[in-house]
C-alpha positions as YAML, in Angstrom:
chain: A
units: angstrom
residues:
- id: 1
  name: MET
  ca: [-15.18, -7.59, -4.99]
- id: 2
  name: ARG
  ca: [-17.33, -4.84, -6.36]
- id: 3
  name: THR
  ca: [-17.32, -1.36, -4.19]
- id: 4
  name: THR
  ca: [-18.58, 2.13, -4.63]
- id: 5
  name: PHE
  ca: [-15.54, 3.33, -2.73]
- id: 6
  name: VAL
  ca: [-13.27, 5.63, -4.88]
- id: 7
  name: VAL
  ca: [-9.52, 5.43, -4.52]
- id: 8
  name: PRO
  ca: [-7.91, 8.70, -5.81]
- id: 9
  name: ASP
  ca: [-5.41, 7.92, -8.72]
- id: 10
  name: ASP
  ca: [-2.88, 10.53, -7.39]
- id: 11
  name: LEU
  ca: [-2.16, 9.15, -3.85]
- id: 12
  name: ASP
  ca: [1.50, 9.26, -2.81]
- id: 13
  name: ALA
  ca: [3.22, 5.79, -2.27]
- id: 14
  name: PRO
  ca: [2.93, 4.59, 1.38]
- id: 15
  name: ARG
  ca: [6.05, 4.60, 3.17]
- id: 16
  name: ARG
  ca: [7.02, 2.26, 6.10]
- id: 17
  name: GLY
  ca: [8.14, 3.96, 9.32]
- id: 18
  name: GLY
  ca: [11.73, 3.45, 10.04]
- id: 19
  name: ASP
  ca: [11.28, 2.34, 13.69]
- id: 20
  name: VAL
  ca: [8.58, -0.26, 13.35]
- id: 21
  name: VAL
  ca: [8.54, -3.97, 13.60]
- id: 22
  name: ALA
  ca: [10.08, -6.07, 10.98]
- id: 23
  name: PRO
  ca: [8.35, -8.03, 8.37]
- id: 24
  name: GLY
  ca: [7.11, -11.46, 10.02]
- id: 25
  name: ASP
  ca: [6.91, -9.87, 13.48]
- id: 26
  name: THR
  ca: [3.50, -9.31, 15.33]
- id: 27
  name: ILE
  ca: [2.19, -5.71, 15.32]
- id: 28
  name: PRO
  ca: [1.67, -5.02, 18.86]
- id: 29
  name: PRO
  ca: [-1.69, -3.56, 20.07]
- id: 30
  name: HIS
  ca: [-2.04, 0.13, 19.91]
- id: 31
  name: ASN
  ca: [-4.15, 0.23, 23.12]
- id: 32
  name: PRO
  ca: [-4.16, -2.70, 25.61]
- id: 33
  name: MET
  ca: [-8.08, -2.01, 26.04]
- id: 34
  name: CYS
  ca: [-8.96, -1.77, 22.27]
- id: 35
  name: TYR
  ca: [-11.93, -3.86, 21.37]
- id: 36
  name: GLY
  ca: [-10.16, -5.10, 18.15]
- id: 37
  name: CYS
  ca: [-6.41, -5.91, 19.18]
- id: 38
  name: GLY
  ca: [-6.28, -5.24, 23.00]
- id: 39
  name: PRO
  ca: [-5.17, -8.36, 24.93]
- id: 40
  name: ARG
  ca: [-6.98, -6.81, 28.12]
- id: 41
  name: SER
  ca: [-10.48, -6.09, 26.47]
- id: 42
  name: PRO
  ca: [-12.29, -8.89, 28.15]
- id: 43
  name: HIS
  ca: [-15.01, -9.31, 25.09]
- id: 44
  name: GLY
  ca: [-12.67, -8.12, 22.51]
- id: 45
  name: LEU
  ca: [-11.67, -9.85, 19.15]
- id: 46
  name: HIS
  ca: [-8.03, -10.19, 20.25]
- id: 47
  name: LEU
  ca: [-7.10, -9.79, 16.60]
- id: 48
  name: SER
  ca: [-3.44, -10.34, 16.01]
- id: 49
  name: MET
  ca: [-1.56, -9.19, 12.62]
- id: 50
  name: THR
  ca: [1.83, -9.83, 11.36]
- id: 51
  name: ALA
  ca: [3.69, -7.22, 9.60]
- id: 52
  name: GLY
  ca: [4.26, -7.91, 5.82]
- id: 53
  name: GLU
  ca: [6.74, -6.43, 3.36]
- id: 54
  name: GLY
  ca: [6.20, -2.71, 2.69]
- id: 55
  name: VAL
  ca: [2.98, -1.45, 4.41]
- id: 56
  name: THR
  ca: [1.16, -4.96, 4.43]
- id: 57
  name: ALA
  ca: [-0.30, -7.06, 7.17]
- id: 58
  name: THR
  ca: [-1.73, -10.53, 7.45]
- id: 59
  name: GLY
  ca: [-3.88, -12.20, 10.39]
- id: 60
  name: GLU
  ca: [-6.11, -15.02, 11.07]
- id: 61
  name: LEU
  ca: [-9.33, -14.89, 12.95]
- id: 62
  name: LEU
  ca: [-11.45, -17.95, 14.12]
- id: 63
  name: VAL
  ca: [-14.99, -17.08, 13.73]
- id: 64
  name: GLU
  ca: [-16.42, -17.94, 17.26]
- id: 65
  name: PRO
  ca: [-20.04, -18.64, 18.23]
- id: 66
  name: ARG
  ca: [-20.06, -15.33, 20.17]
- id: 67
  name: PHE
  ca: [-19.57, -13.46, 17.05]
- id: 68
  name: GLU
  ca: [-23.01, -15.14, 15.45]
- id: 69
  name: GLY
  ca: [-25.53, -12.56, 13.85]
- id: 70
  name: GLY
  ca: [-27.83, -14.37, 11.48]
- id: 71
  name: PRO
  ca: [-28.22, -18.10, 12.11]
- id: 72
  name: GLY
  ca: [-24.95, -19.99, 11.96]
- id: 73
  name: VAL
  ca: [-23.06, -16.92, 10.24]
- id: 74
  name: ILE
  ca: [-20.96, -14.01, 11.60]
- id: 75
  name: HIS
  ca: [-22.42, -10.74, 12.38]
- id: 76
  name: GLY
  ca: [-21.63, -8.05, 9.87]
- id: 77
  name: GLY
  ca: [-20.76, -5.56, 12.67]
- id: 78
  name: ILE
  ca: [-18.08, -8.01, 13.83]
- id: 79
  name: LEU
  ca: [-16.66, -8.32, 10.41]
- id: 80
  name: ALA
  ca: [-16.68, -4.57, 10.16]
- id: 81
  name: SER
  ca: [-14.89, -4.25, 13.33]
- id: 82
  name: VAL
  ca: [-12.29, -6.99, 12.12]
- id: 83
  name: PHE
  ca: [-11.65, -4.81, 8.93]
- id: 84
  name: ASP
  ca: [-11.39, -1.69, 10.84]
- id: 85
  name: GLU
  ca: [-8.86, -3.30, 13.20]
- id: 86
  name: SER
  ca: [-6.81, -5.06, 10.39]
- id: 87
  name: MET
  ca: [-6.46, -1.90, 8.14]
- id: 88
  name: GLY
  ca: [-5.63, 0.13, 11.30]
- id: 89
  name: LEU
  ca: [-2.81, -2.29, 12.49]
- id: 90
  name: GLY
  ca: [-1.49, -2.28, 8.96]
- id: 91
  name: LEU
  ca: [-1.37, 1.50, 9.02]
- id: 92
  name: MET
  ca: [0.63, 1.60, 12.18]
- id: 93
  name: LEU
  ca: [3.39, 0.12, 10.08]
- id: 94
  name: MET
  ca: [3.72, 3.87, 8.80]
- id: 95
  name: GLY
  ca: [4.64, 4.68, 12.22]
- id: 96
  name: LEU
  ca: [1.80, 7.12, 12.54]
- id: 97
  name: THR
  ca: [-1.45, 7.33, 14.45]
- id: 98
  name: ALA
  ca: [-4.61, 7.53, 12.46]
- id: 99
  name: VAL
  ca: [-8.48, 7.11, 12.96]
- id: 100
  name: THR
  ca: [-11.22, 5.75, 10.64]
- id: 101
  name: VAL
  ca: [-13.14, 8.28, 8.74]
- id: 102
  name: VAL
  ca: [-14.72, 5.97, 6.06]
- id: 103
  name: LEU
  ca: [-15.25, 2.02, 6.31]
- id: 104
  name: ASP
  ca: [-16.66, 0.73, 3.03]
- id: 105
  name: ILE
  ca: [-17.30, -3.09, 3.10]
- id: 106
  name: ASP
  ca: [-18.56, -5.72, 0.46]
- id: 107
  name: TYR
  ca: [-20.04, -8.52, 1.95]
- id: 108
  name: ALA
  ca: [-19.71, -10.99, -0.79]
- id: 109
  name: ARG
  ca: [-20.81, -14.27, 0.94]
- id: 110
  name: PRO
  ca: [-21.91, -15.47, 4.41]
- id: 111
  name: VAL
  ca: [-19.30, -16.47, 6.90]
- id: 112
  name: PRO
  ca: [-20.16, -19.70, 8.70]
- id: 113
  name: ILE
  ca: [-19.26, -19.81, 12.38]
- id: 114
  name: GLY
  ca: [-16.38, -22.17, 13.09]
- id: 115
  name: THR
  ca: [-14.49, -20.84, 9.96]
- id: 116
  name: ARG
  ca: [-10.96, -19.57, 9.94]
- id: 117
  name: LEU
  ca: [-10.57, -16.25, 8.05]
- id: 118
  name: ARG
  ca: [-7.32, -14.94, 6.58]
- id: 119
  name: LEU
  ca: [-7.09, -11.34, 6.48]
- id: 120
  name: ASP
  ca: [-4.77, -9.49, 4.19]
- id: 121
  name: ALA
  ca: [-4.54, -5.60, 4.72]
- id: 122
  name: ARG
  ca: [-2.61, -3.19, 2.76]
- id: 123
  name: VAL
  ca: [-2.05, 0.66, 2.72]
- id: 124
  name: LEU
  ca: [-2.74, 1.85, -0.83]
- id: 125
  name: GLY
  ca: [-1.42, 5.50, -0.27]
- id: 126
  name: THR
  ca: [-1.75, 8.92, 1.12]
- id: 127
  name: ARG
  ca: [-2.82, 12.24, 0.21]
- id: 128
  name: ARG
  ca: [-1.86, 15.05, 2.84]
- id: 129
  name: ARG
  ca: [-3.61, 13.84, 6.05]
- id: 130
  name: GLN
  ca: [-5.65, 11.20, 4.54]
- id: 131
  name: VAL
  ca: [-4.41, 7.48, 4.34]
- id: 132
  name: TYR
  ca: [-6.41, 5.04, 2.11]
- id: 133
  name: ALA
  ca: [-6.24, 1.17, 3.01]
- id: 134
  name: GLU
  ca: [-7.90, -2.12, 1.77]
- id: 135
  name: ALA
  ca: [-8.34, -5.40, 3.11]
- id: 136
  name: THR
  ca: [-9.82, -8.70, 2.13]
- id: 137
  name: ALA
  ca: [-11.23, -11.75, 4.14]
- id: 138
  name: THR
  ca: [-10.76, -15.49, 2.62]
- id: 139
  name: VAL
  ca: [-12.00, -18.58, 4.41]
- id: 140
  name: LEU
  ca: [-9.22, -21.04, 5.13]
- id: 141
  name: GLY
  ca: [-9.53, -24.62, 4.33]
- id: 142
  name: ALA
  ca: [-8.67, -27.49, 6.50]
- id: 143
  name: ASP
  ca: [-5.36, -27.70, 4.61]
- id: 144
  name: GLY
  ca: [-4.78, -23.87, 5.43]
- id: 145
  name: ALA
  ca: [-4.95, -23.05, 1.82]
- id: 146
  name: ALA
  ca: [-7.24, -19.51, 1.33]
- id: 147
  name: GLY
  ca: [-10.14, -19.69, -1.04]
- id: 148
  name: GLU
  ca: [-12.00, -16.88, -2.76]
- id: 149
  name: PRO
  ca: [-12.56, -13.73, -0.86]
- id: 150
  name: VAL
  ca: [-15.91, -13.58, 1.21]
- id: 151
  name: ALA
  ca: [-15.52, -9.91, 1.94]
- id: 152
  name: GLY
  ca: [-13.44, -6.93, 1.15]
- id: 153
  name: ALA
  ca: [-13.18, -3.48, 2.55]
- id: 154
  name: HIS
  ca: [-11.68, -0.24, 1.69]
- id: 155
  name: GLY
  ca: [-10.77, 2.57, 4.51]
- id: 156
  name: LEU
  ca: [-10.22, 6.02, 4.46]
- id: 157
  name: PHE
  ca: [-8.14, 7.21, 7.73]
- id: 158
  name: VAL
  ca: [-7.01, 10.72, 8.86]
- id: 159
  name: ILE
  ca: [-3.66, 11.39, 10.52]
- id: 160
  name: VAL
  ca: [-4.22, 12.84, 14.08]
- id: 161
  name: ASP
  ca: [-2.09, 13.94, 16.96]
- id: 162
  name: PRO
  ca: [-2.75, 11.43, 19.61]
- id: 163
  name: HIS
  ca: [-2.50, 13.69, 22.74]
- id: 164
  name: ALA
  ca: [-4.97, 16.10, 20.88]
- id: 165
  name: HIS
  ca: [-7.19, 13.56, 19.66]
- id: 166
  name: PHE
  ca: [-7.37, 11.45, 22.67]
- id: 167
  name: GLY
  ca: [-6.42, 13.56, 25.44]
- id: 168
  name: PRO
  ca: [-3.25, 14.10, 27.16]
- id: 169
  name: THR
  ca: [-4.00, 11.54, 30.10]
- id: 170
  name: ARG
  ca: [-4.15, 8.90, 27.60]
- id: 171
  name: ASP
  ca: [-1.01, 6.89, 27.22]
- id: 172
  name: LEU
  ca: [-0.79, 6.08, 23.50]
- id: 173
  name: GLY
  ca: [3.00, 6.11, 23.20]
- id: 174
  name: GLN
  ca: [3.39, 2.47, 22.45]
- id: 175
  name: LYS
  ca: [5.76, 1.93, 19.65]
- id: 176
  name: VAL
  ca: [4.92, -0.48, 16.77]
...
């Protein structure tokens, strides 16, 4: 994948939080009403990601007809939301709250409706309050094997105090 996004060379290695889900477990949604991962979002993606080793996560998404943009293919904005959420859920494995500052996407090929996508996200590293991550989407064949990436993304996130950022009335205390 080609990208203009620049990942600094001097990042600190990402560290998995001590009180987060184990590799192989589902990463819980950070907010039940989140469009990306929330089970109570009526029109959301309902994206589910599984914790991997280190600070990585994987998931799958069926590209449903309601995600259509151009004729027969996923809308680029939906795929952007999928990348944002997959990287954000992976970031939760560090045991922190962070929000998206930059989202850079390389759309390599159209993704047909009805396709199953495999998502792979990983945190690349940190610098002060900044967290860098990347993700790829590959089409899964009928046998479940992943092919070449159809899109990739890089994200820059910034660590926030959830109560100061979202307001004291929001209950975001759900543990990962």
